[in-house]
Short mmCIF file of C-alpha atoms in Angstrom, two decimals:
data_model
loop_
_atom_site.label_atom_id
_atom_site.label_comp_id
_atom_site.label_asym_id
_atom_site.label_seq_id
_atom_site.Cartn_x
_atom_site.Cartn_y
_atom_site.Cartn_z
CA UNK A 1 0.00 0.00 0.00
CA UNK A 2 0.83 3.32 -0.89
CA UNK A 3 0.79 5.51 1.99
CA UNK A 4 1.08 9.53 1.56
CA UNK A 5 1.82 11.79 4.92
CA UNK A 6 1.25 15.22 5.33
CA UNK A 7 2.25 16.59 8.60
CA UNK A 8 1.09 19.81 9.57
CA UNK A 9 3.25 21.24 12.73
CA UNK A 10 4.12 17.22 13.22
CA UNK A 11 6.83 15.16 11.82
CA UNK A 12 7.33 11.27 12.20
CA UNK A 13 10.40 9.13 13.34
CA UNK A 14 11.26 6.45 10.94
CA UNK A 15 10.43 3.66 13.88
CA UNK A 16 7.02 5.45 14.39
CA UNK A 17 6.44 5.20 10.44
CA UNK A 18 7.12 1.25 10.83
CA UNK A 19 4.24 0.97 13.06
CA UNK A 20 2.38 2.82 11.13
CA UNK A 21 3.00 0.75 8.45
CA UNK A 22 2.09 -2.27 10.01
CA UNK A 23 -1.20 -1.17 10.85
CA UNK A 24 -2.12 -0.40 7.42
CA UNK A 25 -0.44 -4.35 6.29
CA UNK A 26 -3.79 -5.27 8.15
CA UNK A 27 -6.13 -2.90 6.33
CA UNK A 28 -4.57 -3.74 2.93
CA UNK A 29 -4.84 -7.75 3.51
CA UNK A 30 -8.71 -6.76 3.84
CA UNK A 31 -9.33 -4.86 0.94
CA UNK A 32 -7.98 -7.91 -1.34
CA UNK A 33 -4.30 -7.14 -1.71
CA UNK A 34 -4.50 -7.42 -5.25
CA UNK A 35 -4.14 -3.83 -6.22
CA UNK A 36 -1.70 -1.17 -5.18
CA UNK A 37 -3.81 1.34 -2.92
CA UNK A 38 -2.79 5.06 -1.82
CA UNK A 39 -3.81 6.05 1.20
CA UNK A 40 -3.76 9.52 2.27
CA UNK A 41 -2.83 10.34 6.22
CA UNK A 42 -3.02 14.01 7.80
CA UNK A 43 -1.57 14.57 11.40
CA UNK A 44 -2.07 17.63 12.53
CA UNK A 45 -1.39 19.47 16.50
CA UNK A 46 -3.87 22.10 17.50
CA UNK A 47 -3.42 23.06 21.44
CA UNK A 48 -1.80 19.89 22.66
CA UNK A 49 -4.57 17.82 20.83
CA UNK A 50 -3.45 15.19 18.16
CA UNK A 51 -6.04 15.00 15.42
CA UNK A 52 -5.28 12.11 12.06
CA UNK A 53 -7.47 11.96 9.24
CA UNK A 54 -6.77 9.08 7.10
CA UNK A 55 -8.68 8.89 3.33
CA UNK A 56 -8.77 5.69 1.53
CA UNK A 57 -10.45 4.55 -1.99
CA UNK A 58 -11.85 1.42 -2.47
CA UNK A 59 -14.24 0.12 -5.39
CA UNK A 60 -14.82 3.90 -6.11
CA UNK A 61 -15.95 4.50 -2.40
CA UNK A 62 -13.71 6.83 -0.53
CA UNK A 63 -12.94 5.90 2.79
CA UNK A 64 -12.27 8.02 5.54
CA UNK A 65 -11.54 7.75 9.20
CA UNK A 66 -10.55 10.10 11.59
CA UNK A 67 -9.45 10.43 15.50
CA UNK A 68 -8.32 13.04 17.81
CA UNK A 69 -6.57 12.03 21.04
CA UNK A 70 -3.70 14.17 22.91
CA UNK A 71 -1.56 11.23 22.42
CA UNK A 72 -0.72 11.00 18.43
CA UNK A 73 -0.16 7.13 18.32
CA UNK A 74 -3.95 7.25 19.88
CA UNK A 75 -5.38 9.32 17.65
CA UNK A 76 -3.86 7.40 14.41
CA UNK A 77 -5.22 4.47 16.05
CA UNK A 78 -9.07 5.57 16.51
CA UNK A 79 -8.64 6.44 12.64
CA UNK A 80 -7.78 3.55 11.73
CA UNK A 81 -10.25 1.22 13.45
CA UNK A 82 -12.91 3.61 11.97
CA UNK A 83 -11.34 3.32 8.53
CA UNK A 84 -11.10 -0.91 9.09
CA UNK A 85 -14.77 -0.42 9.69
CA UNK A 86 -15.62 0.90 7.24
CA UNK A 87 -13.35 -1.21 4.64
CA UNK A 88 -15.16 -4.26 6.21
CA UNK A 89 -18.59 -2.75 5.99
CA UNK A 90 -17.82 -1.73 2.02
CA UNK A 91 -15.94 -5.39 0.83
CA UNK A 92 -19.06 -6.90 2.54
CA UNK A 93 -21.58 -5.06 0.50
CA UNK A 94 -19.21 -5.28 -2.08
CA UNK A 95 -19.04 -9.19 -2.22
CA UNK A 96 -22.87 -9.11 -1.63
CA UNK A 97 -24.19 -7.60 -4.54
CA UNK A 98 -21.32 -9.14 -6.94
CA UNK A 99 -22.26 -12.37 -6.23
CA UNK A 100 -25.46 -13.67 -7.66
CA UNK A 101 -26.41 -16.75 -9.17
CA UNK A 102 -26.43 -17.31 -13.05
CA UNK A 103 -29.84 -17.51 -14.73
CA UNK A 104 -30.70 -20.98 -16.19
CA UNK A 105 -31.87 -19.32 -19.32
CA UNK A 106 -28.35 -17.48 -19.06
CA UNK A 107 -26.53 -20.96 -18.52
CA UNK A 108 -28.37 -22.97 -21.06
CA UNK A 109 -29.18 -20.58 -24.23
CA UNK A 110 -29.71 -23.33 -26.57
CA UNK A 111 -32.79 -25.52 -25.16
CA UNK A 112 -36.45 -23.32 -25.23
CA UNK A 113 -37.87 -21.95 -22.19
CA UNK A 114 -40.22 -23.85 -20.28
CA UNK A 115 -43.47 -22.72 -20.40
CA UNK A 116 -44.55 -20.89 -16.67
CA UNK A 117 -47.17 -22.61 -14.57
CA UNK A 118 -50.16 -20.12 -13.69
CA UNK A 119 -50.27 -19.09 -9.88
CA UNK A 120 -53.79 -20.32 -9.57
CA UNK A 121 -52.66 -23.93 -9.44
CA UNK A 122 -51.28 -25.29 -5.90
CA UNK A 123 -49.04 -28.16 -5.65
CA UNK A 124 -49.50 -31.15 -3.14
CA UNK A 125 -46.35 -32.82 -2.56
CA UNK A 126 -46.65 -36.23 -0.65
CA UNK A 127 -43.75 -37.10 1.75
CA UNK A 128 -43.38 -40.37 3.08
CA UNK A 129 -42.82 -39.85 7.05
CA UNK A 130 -41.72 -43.46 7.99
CA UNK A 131 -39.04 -42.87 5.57
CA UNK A 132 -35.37 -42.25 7.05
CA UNK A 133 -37.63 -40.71 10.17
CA UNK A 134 -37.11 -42.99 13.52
CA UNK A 135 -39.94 -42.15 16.27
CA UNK A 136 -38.27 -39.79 18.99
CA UNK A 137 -38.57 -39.87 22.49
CA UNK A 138 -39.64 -36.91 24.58
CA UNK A 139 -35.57 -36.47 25.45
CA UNK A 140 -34.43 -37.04 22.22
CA UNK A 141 -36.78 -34.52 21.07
CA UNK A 142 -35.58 -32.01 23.12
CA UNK A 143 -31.85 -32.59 22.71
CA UNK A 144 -32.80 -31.81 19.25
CA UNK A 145 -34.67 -28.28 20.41
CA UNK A 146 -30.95 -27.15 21.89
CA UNK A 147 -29.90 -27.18 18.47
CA UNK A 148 -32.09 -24.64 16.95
CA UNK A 149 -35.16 -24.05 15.78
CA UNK A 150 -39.01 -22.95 17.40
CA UNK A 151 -40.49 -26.45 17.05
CA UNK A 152 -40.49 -29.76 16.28
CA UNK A 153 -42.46 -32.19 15.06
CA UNK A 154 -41.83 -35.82 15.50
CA UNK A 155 -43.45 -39.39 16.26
CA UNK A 156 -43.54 -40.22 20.10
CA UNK A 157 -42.03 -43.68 20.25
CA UNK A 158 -43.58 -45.19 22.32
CA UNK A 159 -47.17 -44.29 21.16
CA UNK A 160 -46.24 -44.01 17.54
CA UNK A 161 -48.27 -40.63 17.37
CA UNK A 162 -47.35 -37.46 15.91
CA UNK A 163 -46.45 -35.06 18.50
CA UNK A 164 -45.45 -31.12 18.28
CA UNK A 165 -42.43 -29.56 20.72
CA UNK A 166 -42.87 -25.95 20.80
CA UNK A 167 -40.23 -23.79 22.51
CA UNK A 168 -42.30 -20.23 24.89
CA UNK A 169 -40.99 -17.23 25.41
CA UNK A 170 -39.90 -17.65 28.64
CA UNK A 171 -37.49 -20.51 27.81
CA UNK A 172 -39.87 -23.27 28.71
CA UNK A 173 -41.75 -25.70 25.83
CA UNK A 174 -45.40 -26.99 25.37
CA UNK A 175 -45.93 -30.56 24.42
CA UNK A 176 -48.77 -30.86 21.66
CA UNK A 177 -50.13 -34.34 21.02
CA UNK A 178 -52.39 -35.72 18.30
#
């Protein structure tokens, strides 16, 4: 990564422009790595108060975080958690809205379209429930609860009749039985 400094009544030690360094290795391994980035950093003093602005483009967004601390080493840090922020909040949307699945028509241009089916007509699909389904006792059933979900429906073992577990509010679950 590129990094530009303008100091304004502040100048940097080589050693303090290694750590610096370092802490924009980290934001550059998030936004890809695969480019060269510049990023632009500002120090500036005003009355014994440190402020560092620190401007960034990614995927045509700029970037931009900024901190003011009387320590400057603190105030380069707040700007650059805001700016890793923010380059975490971007790649996310980012990687969101580049990645959507191909159309079938788009993947297979050579066979004709299907003809739609009209919203009026409802589809029954029959599932066998003995199939692959053992009946469930009551503490298998709620072992099964602890892993997620606001009910479950099973077949009691040892009546062999459908039964509903329903997790409340208050933690607690209601025991339905056909």
């Amino acid at each position: 990564m590129k990094i530009t400094y303008t100091g304004r009544q502040v100048e940097l030690a080589p050693a303090q422009l290694k750590k610096i360094e370092a802490q924009f290795a980290k934001v550059g391994k998030l936004l890809d790595g695969r480019e060269e980035r510049e990023a632009h950093v500002i120090l500036s003093l005003e009355r014994h108060l440190h402020h560092a602005e620190i401007t960034l483009n990614y995927h045509n967004h700029q970037l931009a975080g900024a901190g003011s601390n009387t320590d400057l080493f603190n105030a380069i840090h707040a700007a650059m958690e805001k700016l890793e922020k923010q380059c975490i909040k971007v790649r996310a949307k980012w990687r969101d809205t580049k990645r959507t699945p191909r159309k079938e028509e788009a993947a297979q241009p050579s066979e004709p379209a299907a003809a739609p089916e009209t919203d009026n007509e409802r589809q029954v699909f029959h599932i066998n429930h003995h199939e692959r389904r053992k009946p469930m006792t009551l503490e298998e059933a709620l072992m099964e609860m602890e892993k997620g979900g606001d009910y479950l429906v099973y077949r009691d073992a040892q009546t062999s009749r459908v039964a509903v577990l329903v997790r409340r509010r208050d933690g607690h679950f209601d025991l339905i039985e056909a």
